[in-house]
PDB file of C-alpha atoms in Angstrom:
ATOM      1  CA  UNK A   1     -51.578  45.944-100.363  1.00 55.00           C
ATOM      2  CA  UNK A   2     -52.810  43.044 -98.185  1.00 58.00           C
ATOM      3  CA  UNK A   3     -49.646  43.275 -96.135  1.00 61.00           C
ATOM      4  CA  UNK A   4     -50.167  47.009 -95.577  1.00 55.00           C
ATOM      5  CA  UNK A   5     -53.799  46.497 -94.558  1.00 47.00           C
ATOM      6  CA  UNK A   6     -52.744  43.711 -92.207  1.00 54.00           C
ATOM      7  CA  UNK A   7     -50.173  45.948 -90.546  1.00 58.00           C
ATOM      8  CA  UNK A   8     -52.757  48.689 -90.083  1.00 54.00           C
ATOM      9  CA  UNK A   9     -55.197  46.259 -88.473  1.00 59.00           C
ATOM     10  CA  UNK A  10     -52.526  45.003 -86.098  1.00 50.00           C
ATOM     11  CA  UNK A  11     -51.538  48.564 -85.235  1.00 53.00           C
ATOM     12  CA  UNK A  12     -55.182  49.480 -84.467  1.00 56.00           C
ATOM     13  CA  UNK A  13     -55.526  46.352 -82.350  1.00 53.00           C
ATOM     14  CA  UNK A  14     -52.377  47.157 -80.369  1.00 58.00           C
ATOM     15  CA  UNK A  15     -53.587  50.704 -79.758  1.00 62.00           C
ATOM     16  CA  UNK A  16     -56.973  49.408 -78.601  1.00 67.00           C
ATOM     17  CA  UNK A  17     -55.334  46.925 -76.238  1.00 74.00           C
ATOM     18  CA  UNK A  18     -53.002  49.610 -74.877  1.00 80.00           C
ATOM     19  CA  UNK A  19     -55.959  51.897 -74.151  1.00 90.00           C
ATOM     20  CA  UNK A  20     -57.764  49.042 -72.406  1.00 92.00           C
ATOM     21  CA  UNK A  21     -54.759  48.349 -70.173  1.00 95.00           C
ATOM     22  CA  UNK A  22     -54.423  51.998 -69.214  1.00 95.00           C
ATOM     23  CA  UNK A  23     -58.145  52.225 -68.458  1.00 95.00           C
ATOM     24  CA  UNK A  24     -57.958  49.061 -66.332  1.00 95.00           C
ATOM     25  CA  UNK A  25     -54.958  50.346 -64.383  1.00 96.00           C
ATOM     26  CA  UNK A  26     -56.665  53.694 -63.757  1.00 96.00           C
ATOM     27  CA  UNK A  27     -59.881  52.010 -62.612  1.00 95.00           C
ATOM     28  CA  UNK A  28     -57.990  49.822 -60.145  1.00 96.00           C
ATOM     29  CA  UNK A  29     -55.888  52.671 -58.810  1.00 96.00           C
ATOM     30  CA  UNK A  30     -58.246  55.637 -58.738  1.00 95.00           C
ATOM     31  CA  UNK A  31     -61.732  54.108 -58.439  1.00 94.00           C
ATOM     32  CA  UNK A  32     -61.078  51.001 -56.356  1.00 95.00           C
ATOM     33  CA  UNK A  33     -57.922  52.252 -54.599  1.00 95.00           C
ATOM     34  CA  UNK A  34     -56.005  49.093 -55.482  1.00 97.00           C
ATOM     35  CA  UNK A  35     -52.229  49.755 -55.790  1.00 97.00           C
ATOM     36  CA  UNK A  36     -50.917  48.736 -59.209  1.00 97.00           C
ATOM     37  CA  UNK A  37     -47.672  48.766 -61.160  1.00 97.00           C
ATOM     38  CA  UNK A  38     -46.571  47.605 -64.617  1.00 96.00           C
ATOM     39  CA  UNK A  39     -45.292  44.068 -65.066  1.00 95.00           C
ATOM     40  CA  UNK A  40     -42.069  43.317 -66.908  1.00 93.00           C
ATOM     41  CA  UNK A  41     -43.903  42.060 -70.014  1.00 91.00           C
ATOM     42  CA  UNK A  42     -42.676  39.662 -72.673  1.00 90.00           C
ATOM     43  CA  UNK A  43     -39.863  39.839 -75.175  1.00 84.00           C
ATOM     44  CA  UNK A  44     -40.643  41.488 -78.492  1.00 66.00           C
ATOM     45  CA  UNK A  45     -42.607  39.080 -80.730  1.00 54.00           C
ATOM     46  CA  UNK A  46     -40.670  37.562 -83.558  1.00 43.00           C
ATOM     47  CA  UNK A  47     -43.707  36.525 -85.614  1.00 46.00           C
ATOM     48  CA  UNK A  48     -45.545  38.971 -87.901  1.00 43.00           C
ATOM     49  CA  UNK A  49     -48.839  38.608 -86.032  1.00 47.00           C
ATOM     50  CA  UNK A  50     -47.394  40.099 -82.848  1.00 43.00           C
ATOM     51  CA  UNK A  51     -48.731  37.337 -80.605  1.00 47.00           C
ATOM     52  CA  UNK A  52     -47.040  37.103 -77.214  1.00 45.00           C
ATOM     53  CA  UNK A  53     -48.378  33.720 -76.094  1.00 45.00           C
ATOM     54  CA  UNK A  54     -45.529  31.328 -75.467  1.00 53.00           C
ATOM     55  CA  UNK A  55     -42.864  34.052 -75.574  1.00 73.00           C
ATOM     56  CA  UNK A  56     -40.108  34.421 -73.049  1.00 86.00           C
ATOM     57  CA  UNK A  57     -39.883  37.084 -70.387  1.00 93.00           C
ATOM     58  CA  UNK A  58     -38.372  40.508 -70.967  1.00 91.00           C
ATOM     59  CA  UNK A  59     -36.377  40.134 -67.739  1.00 92.00           C
ATOM     60  CA  UNK A  60     -32.753  38.919 -67.828  1.00 91.00           C
ATOM     61  CA  UNK A  61     -33.649  35.482 -66.416  1.00 89.00           C
ATOM     62  CA  UNK A  62     -33.603  33.004 -69.347  1.00 87.00           C
ATOM     63  CA  UNK A  63     -35.718  30.416 -67.505  1.00 89.00           C
ATOM     64  CA  UNK A  64     -38.252  32.780 -65.925  1.00 91.00           C
ATOM     65  CA  UNK A  65     -41.054  30.764 -64.308  1.00 90.00           C
ATOM     66  CA  UNK A  66     -43.726  33.427 -64.913  1.00 91.00           C
ATOM     67  CA  UNK A  67     -42.698  35.154 -68.160  1.00 91.00           C
ATOM     68  CA  UNK A  68     -44.002  38.687 -68.386  1.00 91.00           C
ATOM     69  CA  UNK A  69     -46.168  38.391 -65.277  1.00 93.00           C
ATOM     70  CA  UNK A  70     -43.968  39.756 -62.502  1.00 95.00           C
ATOM     71  CA  UNK A  71     -42.508  43.097 -61.370  1.00 94.00           C
ATOM     72  CA  UNK A  72     -39.001  44.007 -62.453  1.00 92.00           C
ATOM     73  CA  UNK A  73     -38.452  47.727 -62.997  1.00 89.00           C
ATOM     74  CA  UNK A  74     -40.085  49.291 -61.065  1.00 92.00           C
ATOM     75  CA  UNK A  75     -40.134  46.859 -58.155  1.00 93.00           C
ATOM     76  CA  UNK A  76     -43.203  45.791 -56.217  1.00 95.00           C
ATOM     77  CA  UNK A  77     -42.772  48.491 -53.567  1.00 95.00           C
ATOM     78  CA  UNK A  78     -43.465  51.118 -56.250  1.00 96.00           C
ATOM     79  CA  UNK A  79     -47.129  50.031 -56.550  1.00 97.00           C
ATOM     80  CA  UNK A  80     -49.365  53.068 -56.207  1.00 97.00           C
ATOM     81  CA  UNK A  81     -52.861  54.488 -56.553  1.00 97.00           C
ATOM     82  CA  UNK A  82     -51.550  57.814 -57.854  1.00 97.00           C
ATOM     83  CA  UNK A  83     -53.231  58.686 -61.162  1.00 97.00           C
ATOM     84  CA  UNK A  84     -50.315  60.666 -62.572  1.00 97.00           C
ATOM     85  CA  UNK A  85     -47.858  57.864 -61.931  1.00 97.00           C
ATOM     86  CA  UNK A  86     -50.172  55.258 -63.432  1.00 97.00           C
ATOM     87  CA  UNK A  87     -50.692  57.364 -66.563  1.00 97.00           C
ATOM     88  CA  UNK A  88     -46.955  57.929 -66.907  1.00 97.00           C
ATOM     89  CA  UNK A  89     -46.177  54.228 -66.599  1.00 97.00           C
ATOM     90  CA  UNK A  90     -48.662  53.010 -69.209  1.00 96.00           C
ATOM     91  CA  UNK A  91     -48.058  55.942 -71.544  1.00 95.00           C
ATOM     92  CA  UNK A  92     -44.412  54.956 -71.697  1.00 94.00           C
ATOM     93  CA  UNK A  93     -45.017  51.186 -71.553  1.00 93.00           C
ATOM     94  CA  UNK A  94     -48.422  50.596 -73.171  1.00 93.00           C
ATOM     95  CA  UNK A  95     -47.868  46.836 -73.549  1.00 92.00           C
ATOM     96  CA  UNK A  96     -47.013  46.293 -69.878  1.00 94.00           C
ATOM     97  CA  UNK A  97     -49.262  43.896 -67.915  1.00 95.00           C
ATOM     98  CA  UNK A  98     -51.283  45.362 -65.041  1.00 97.00           C
ATOM     99  CA  UNK A  99     -50.089  43.994 -61.699  1.00 97.00           C
ATOM    100  CA  UNK A 100     -52.038  44.294 -58.456  1.00 98.00           C
ATOM    101  CA  UNK A 101     -49.952  44.515 -55.275  1.00 97.00           C
ATOM    102  CA  UNK A 102     -51.936  42.214 -52.991  1.00 97.00           C
ATOM    103  CA  UNK A 103     -52.464  42.488 -49.266  1.00 95.00           C
ATOM    104  CA  UNK A 104     -52.596  45.375 -46.863  1.00 92.00           C
ATOM    105  CA  UNK A 105     -55.771  47.286 -47.741  1.00 91.00           C
ATOM    106  CA  UNK A 106     -55.865  45.753 -51.226  1.00 95.00           C
ATOM    107  CA  UNK A 107     -57.442  42.413 -52.143  1.00 97.00           C
ATOM    108  CA  UNK A 108     -55.645  39.157 -51.587  1.00 97.00           C
ATOM    109  CA  UNK A 109     -56.124  36.123 -53.838  1.00 97.00           C
ATOM    110  CA  UNK A 110     -55.999  32.348 -53.952  1.00 96.00           C
ATOM    111  CA  UNK A 111     -54.992  30.756 -57.247  1.00 95.00           C
ATOM    112  CA  UNK A 112     -55.157  27.183 -58.493  1.00 93.00           C
ATOM    113  CA  UNK A 113     -54.793  25.289 -61.802  1.00 93.00           C
ATOM    114  CA  UNK A 114     -57.400  26.223 -64.411  1.00 93.00           C
ATOM    115  CA  UNK A 115     -59.165  22.840 -64.400  1.00 91.00           C
ATOM    116  CA  UNK A 116     -59.432  22.861 -60.619  1.00 91.00           C
ATOM    117  CA  UNK A 117     -60.544  26.488 -60.723  1.00 91.00           C
ATOM    118  CA  UNK A 118     -63.460  25.700 -63.020  1.00 92.00           C
ATOM    119  CA  UNK A 119     -64.413  22.812 -60.747  1.00 90.00           C
ATOM    120  CA  UNK A 120     -64.269  25.026 -57.662  1.00 90.00           C
ATOM    121  CA  UNK A 121     -66.454  27.724 -59.195  1.00 92.00           C
ATOM    122  CA  UNK A 122     -69.058  25.127 -60.149  1.00 91.00           C
ATOM    123  CA  UNK A 123     -69.065  23.745 -56.615  1.00 89.00           C
ATOM    124  CA  UNK A 124     -69.342  27.186 -55.023  1.00 91.00           C
ATOM    125  CA  UNK A 125     -72.103  28.165 -57.434  1.00 90.00           C
ATOM    126  CA  UNK A 126     -74.046  25.010 -56.554  1.00 90.00           C
ATOM    127  CA  UNK A 127     -73.815  26.005 -52.884  1.00 88.00           C
ATOM    128  CA  UNK A 128     -75.158  29.452 -53.689  1.00 91.00           C
ATOM    129  CA  UNK A 129     -71.893  31.027 -52.567  1.00 89.00           C
ATOM    130  CA  UNK A 130     -71.425  34.669 -53.477  1.00 91.00           C
ATOM    131  CA  UNK A 131     -68.090  35.220 -55.190  1.00 92.00           C
ATOM    132  CA  UNK A 132     -66.011  38.238 -56.018  1.00 94.00           C
ATOM    133  CA  UNK A 133     -63.890  38.786 -59.135  1.00 96.00           C
ATOM    134  CA  UNK A 134     -62.156  35.775 -60.678  1.00 97.00           C
ATOM    135  CA  UNK A 135     -59.084  36.208 -62.885  1.00 97.00           C
ATOM    136  CA  UNK A 136     -58.353  33.540 -65.501  1.00 97.00           C
ATOM    137  CA  UNK A 137     -55.207  32.777 -67.483  1.00 95.00           C
ATOM    138  CA  UNK A 138     -54.776  29.758 -69.778  1.00 93.00           C
ATOM    139  CA  UNK A 139     -53.063  27.895 -66.918  1.00 93.00           C
ATOM    140  CA  UNK A 140     -54.434  29.246 -63.614  1.00 94.00           C
ATOM    141  CA  UNK A 141     -57.543  30.843 -62.110  1.00 96.00           C
ATOM    142  CA  UNK A 142     -57.381  33.264 -59.188  1.00 96.00           C
ATOM    143  CA  UNK A 143     -60.212  34.121 -56.797  1.00 97.00           C
ATOM    144  CA  UNK A 144     -59.901  37.571 -55.270  1.00 97.00           C
ATOM    145  CA  UNK A 145     -60.730  37.624 -51.570  1.00 96.00           C
ATOM    146  CA  UNK A 146     -60.832  40.172 -48.765  1.00 96.00           C
ATOM    147  CA  UNK A 147     -57.443  41.082 -47.277  1.00 96.00           C
ATOM    148  CA  UNK A 148     -56.115  38.521 -44.816  1.00 94.00           C
ATOM    149  CA  UNK A 149     -53.051  38.430 -42.602  1.00 92.00           C
ATOM    150  CA  UNK A 150     -50.410  35.721 -42.758  1.00 90.00           C
ATOM    151  CA  UNK A 151     -51.330  34.818 -39.183  1.00 93.00           C
ATOM    152  CA  UNK A 152     -54.975  34.254 -40.119  1.00 93.00           C
ATOM    153  CA  UNK A 153     -54.018  32.250 -43.195  1.00 92.00           C
ATOM    154  CA  UNK A 154     -51.707  30.128 -41.087  1.00 92.00           C
ATOM    155  CA  UNK A 155     -54.535  29.358 -38.652  1.00 93.00           C
ATOM    156  CA  UNK A 156     -56.835  28.295 -41.483  1.00 92.00           C
ATOM    157  CA  UNK A 157     -54.222  26.058 -43.094  1.00 91.00           C
ATOM    158  CA  UNK A 158     -53.200  24.555 -39.748  1.00 90.00           C
ATOM    159  CA  UNK A 159     -56.796  23.415 -39.242  1.00 90.00           C
ATOM    160  CA  UNK A 160     -56.580  21.350 -42.463  1.00 87.00           C
ATOM    161  CA  UNK A 161     -55.198  17.824 -42.511  1.00 86.00           C
ATOM    162  CA  UNK A 162     -53.483  18.740 -45.774  1.00 84.00           C
ATOM    163  CA  UNK A 163     -53.630  21.200 -48.641  1.00 86.00           C
ATOM    164  CA  UNK A 164     -52.669  20.693 -52.308  1.00 87.00           C
ATOM    165  CA  UNK A 165     -49.270  22.074 -53.228  1.00 86.00           C
ATOM    166  CA  UNK A 166     -50.836  23.618 -56.350  1.00 88.00           C
ATOM    167  CA  UNK A 167     -52.709  26.233 -54.300  1.00 92.00           C
ATOM    168  CA  UNK A 168     -50.984  29.601 -54.205  1.00 94.00           C
ATOM    169  CA  UNK A 169     -51.790  32.373 -51.769  1.00 95.00           C
ATOM    170  CA  UNK A 170     -51.278  35.979 -52.865  1.00 96.00           C
ATOM    171  CA  UNK A 171     -51.208  38.025 -49.683  1.00 95.00           C
ATOM    172  CA  UNK A 172     -49.110  40.784 -48.160  1.00 94.00           C
ATOM    173  CA  UNK A 173     -46.020  41.359 -50.276  1.00 94.00           C
ATOM    174  CA  UNK A 174     -47.453  39.447 -53.235  1.00 96.00           C
ATOM    175  CA  UNK A 175     -48.894  40.376 -56.599  1.00 96.00           C
ATOM    176  CA  UNK A 176     -51.373  39.216 -59.199  1.00 97.00           C
ATOM    177  CA  UNK A 177     -51.637  39.981 -62.918  1.00 97.00           C
ATOM    178  CA  UNK A 178     -54.995  41.508 -63.896  1.00 97.00           C
ATOM    179  CA  UNK A 179     -56.973  41.703 -67.172  1.00 96.00           C
ATOM    180  CA  UNK A 180     -56.667  42.721 -69.914  1.00 94.00           C
ATOM    181  CA  UNK A 181     -52.962  41.929 -69.671  1.00 95.00           C
ATOM    182  CA  UNK A 182     -51.101  39.590 -71.987  1.00 92.00           C
ATOM    183  CA  UNK A 183     -48.208  37.552 -70.602  1.00 92.00           C
ATOM    184  CA  UNK A 184     -46.021  34.707 -71.767  1.00 90.00           C
ATOM    185  CA  UNK A 185     -48.799  32.287 -70.784  1.00 90.00           C
ATOM    186  CA  UNK A 186     -51.341  34.101 -72.960  1.00 92.00           C
ATOM    187  CA  UNK A 187     -54.282  36.459 -72.486  1.00 94.00           C
ATOM    188  CA  UNK A 188     -55.512  37.317 -68.984  1.00 96.00           C
ATOM    189  CA  UNK A 189     -59.284  37.739 -68.669  1.00 96.00           C
ATOM    190  CA  UNK A 190     -62.088  38.010 -66.143  1.00 96.00           C
ATOM    191  CA  UNK A 191     -63.855  34.686 -65.647  1.00 96.00           C
ATOM    192  CA  UNK A 192     -66.123  36.625 -63.327  1.00 94.00           C
ATOM    193  CA  UNK A 193     -65.774  40.363 -63.738  1.00 91.00           C
ATOM    194  CA  UNK A 194     -65.914  42.822 -60.824  1.00 89.00           C
ATOM    195  CA  UNK A 195     -69.222  44.224 -62.065  1.00 62.00           C
ATOM    196  CA  UNK A 196     -70.875  41.011 -63.267  1.00 44.00           C
ATOM    197  CA  UNK A 197     -74.489  40.273 -62.236  1.00 39.00           C
ATOM    198  CA  UNK A 198     -73.323  37.262 -60.247  1.00 44.00           C
ATOM    199  CA  UNK A 199     -71.891  39.564 -57.610  1.00 41.00           C
ATOM    200  CA  UNK A 200     -75.249  41.221 -56.927  1.00 43.00           C
ATOM    201  CA  UNK A 201     -74.012  44.681 -57.761  1.00 40.00           C
ATOM    202  CA  UNK A 202     -70.457  44.177 -56.613  1.00 39.00           C
ATOM    203  CA  UNK A 203     -69.384  47.811 -56.608  1.00 43.00           C
ATOM    204  CA  UNK A 204     -69.881  48.845 -53.012  1.00 42.00           C
ATOM    205  CA  UNK A 205     -68.223  51.268 -50.634  1.00 39.00           C
ATOM    206  CA  UNK A 206     -65.576  49.949 -48.262  1.00 42.00           C
ATOM    207  CA  UNK A 207     -66.779  52.394 -45.625  1.00 40.00           C
ATOM    208  CA  UNK A 208     -65.981  55.948 -44.560  1.00 39.00           C
ATOM    209  CA  UNK A 209     -62.730  57.697 -44.001  1.00 42.00           C
ATOM    210  CA  UNK A 210     -61.993  60.100 -41.180  1.00 41.00           C
ATOM    211  CA  UNK A 211     -64.490  62.933 -41.128  1.00 44.00           C
ATOM    212  CA  UNK A 212     -67.225  60.754 -42.625  1.00 45.00           C
ATOM    213  CA  UNK A 213     -66.064  61.079 -46.233  1.00 41.00           C
ATOM    214  CA  UNK A 214     -67.035  57.956 -48.252  1.00 42.00           C
ATOM    215  CA  UNK A 215     -64.064  56.089 -49.684  1.00 49.00           C
ATOM    216  CA  UNK A 216     -63.949  54.892 -53.290  1.00 51.00           C
ATOM    217  CA  UNK A 217     -66.317  52.141 -54.346  1.00 74.00           C
ATOM    218  CA  UNK A 218     -64.674  48.805 -54.989  1.00 85.00           C
ATOM    219  CA  UNK A 219     -65.767  45.256 -55.841  1.00 93.00           C
ATOM    220  CA  UNK A 220     -67.205  43.151 -53.061  1.00 93.00           C
ATOM    221  CA  UNK A 221     -64.837  40.399 -51.882  1.00 95.00           C
ATOM    222  CA  UNK A 222     -65.542  37.183 -49.925  1.00 94.00           C
ATOM    223  CA  UNK A 223     -63.484  36.106 -46.930  1.00 95.00           C
ATOM    224  CA  UNK A 224     -60.808  33.528 -47.717  1.00 95.00           C
ATOM    225  CA  UNK A 225     -62.301  31.207 -45.093  1.00 93.00           C
ATOM    226  CA  UNK A 226     -65.555  31.024 -47.063  1.00 92.00           C
ATOM    227  CA  UNK A 227     -63.924  29.641 -50.203  1.00 92.00           C
ATOM    228  CA  UNK A 228     -60.887  27.754 -48.921  1.00 92.00           C
ATOM    229  CA  UNK A 229     -62.608  24.395 -48.355  1.00 88.00           C
ATOM    230  CA  UNK A 230     -64.008  24.328 -51.900  1.00 88.00           C
ATOM    231  CA  UNK A 231     -60.637  25.260 -53.390  1.00 90.00           C
ATOM    232  CA  UNK A 232     -58.847  22.519 -51.473  1.00 88.00           C
ATOM    233  CA  UNK A 233     -61.475  19.958 -52.483  1.00 84.00           C
ATOM    234  CA  UNK A 234     -61.457  21.019 -56.145  1.00 83.00           C
ATOM    235  CA  UNK A 235     -57.682  20.737 -56.351  1.00 79.00           C
ATOM    236  CA  UNK A 236     -57.731  17.175 -55.068  1.00 72.00           C
ATOM    237  CA  UNK A 237     -57.069  14.853 -57.961  1.00 61.00           C
ATOM    238  CA  UNK A 238     -57.290  17.624 -60.552  1.00 55.00           C
ATOM    239  CA  UNK A 239     -54.646  17.711 -63.304  1.00 57.00           C
ATOM    240  CA  UNK A 240     -51.712  19.683 -61.971  1.00 54.00           C
ATOM    241  CA  UNK A 241     -53.125  19.497 -58.471  1.00 51.00           C
ATOM    242  CA  UNK A 242     -49.712  18.734 -57.041  1.00 52.00           C
ATOM    243  CA  UNK A 243     -48.880  16.780 -53.925  1.00 51.00           C
ATOM    244  CA  UNK A 244     -50.476  16.933 -50.499  1.00 51.00           C
ATOM    245  CA  UNK A 245     -48.758  19.162 -47.954  1.00 48.00           C
ATOM    246  CA  UNK A 246     -49.471  18.127 -44.376  1.00 43.00           C
ATOM    247  CA  UNK A 247     -49.859  20.729 -41.656  1.00 39.00           C
TER     248      UNK A 247
END
């Protein structure tokens, strides 16, 4: 009897998580106009609790560096804001992580090791800096920023004497896993959610389309230039901060 009740609880939990992922994907695609696609996900859990943390990737690569947290089928170019496509994907693959295709008109991001990320947020908060959404995994934190071009990023990095090799830049042609996904590294969550009070009412309009029609509301995002110095400083000497890359 206990085993049956346990299975029912796990089934209800999986259904709840699947609904949350579909809702998140639809919000990104249809409300914020962020192109999304399903990630490859993890291999089927072998333990009775169904936990995916620490599992390998469902892709054919046995030594996948980011298990479960990357595109595979469909590929990144399939990312869309179409509601019907998003519903079809997550109806057929309810456990799939939600991936944001970064760059273009969608947000970009800068990610760094979790310890350095916590340090950076504390430093930015002390400066009174307004931040946008922050995605957290057990190993890395990612700050979403306004779209930037590779040329602009190159100019900013060139102005630095060095940058930590642990910093990763998710721009045009990149992607980022979003909450409430679960990958091989564990649960993905919002350290600072898009609608949290700290963003001063972050849901704002991007502007107006042709003809004066307002476009969909989306979370406010800071410029990458505003946060880059703090991220570089926080990564210095932090565990997993990596080596210094001179420019």
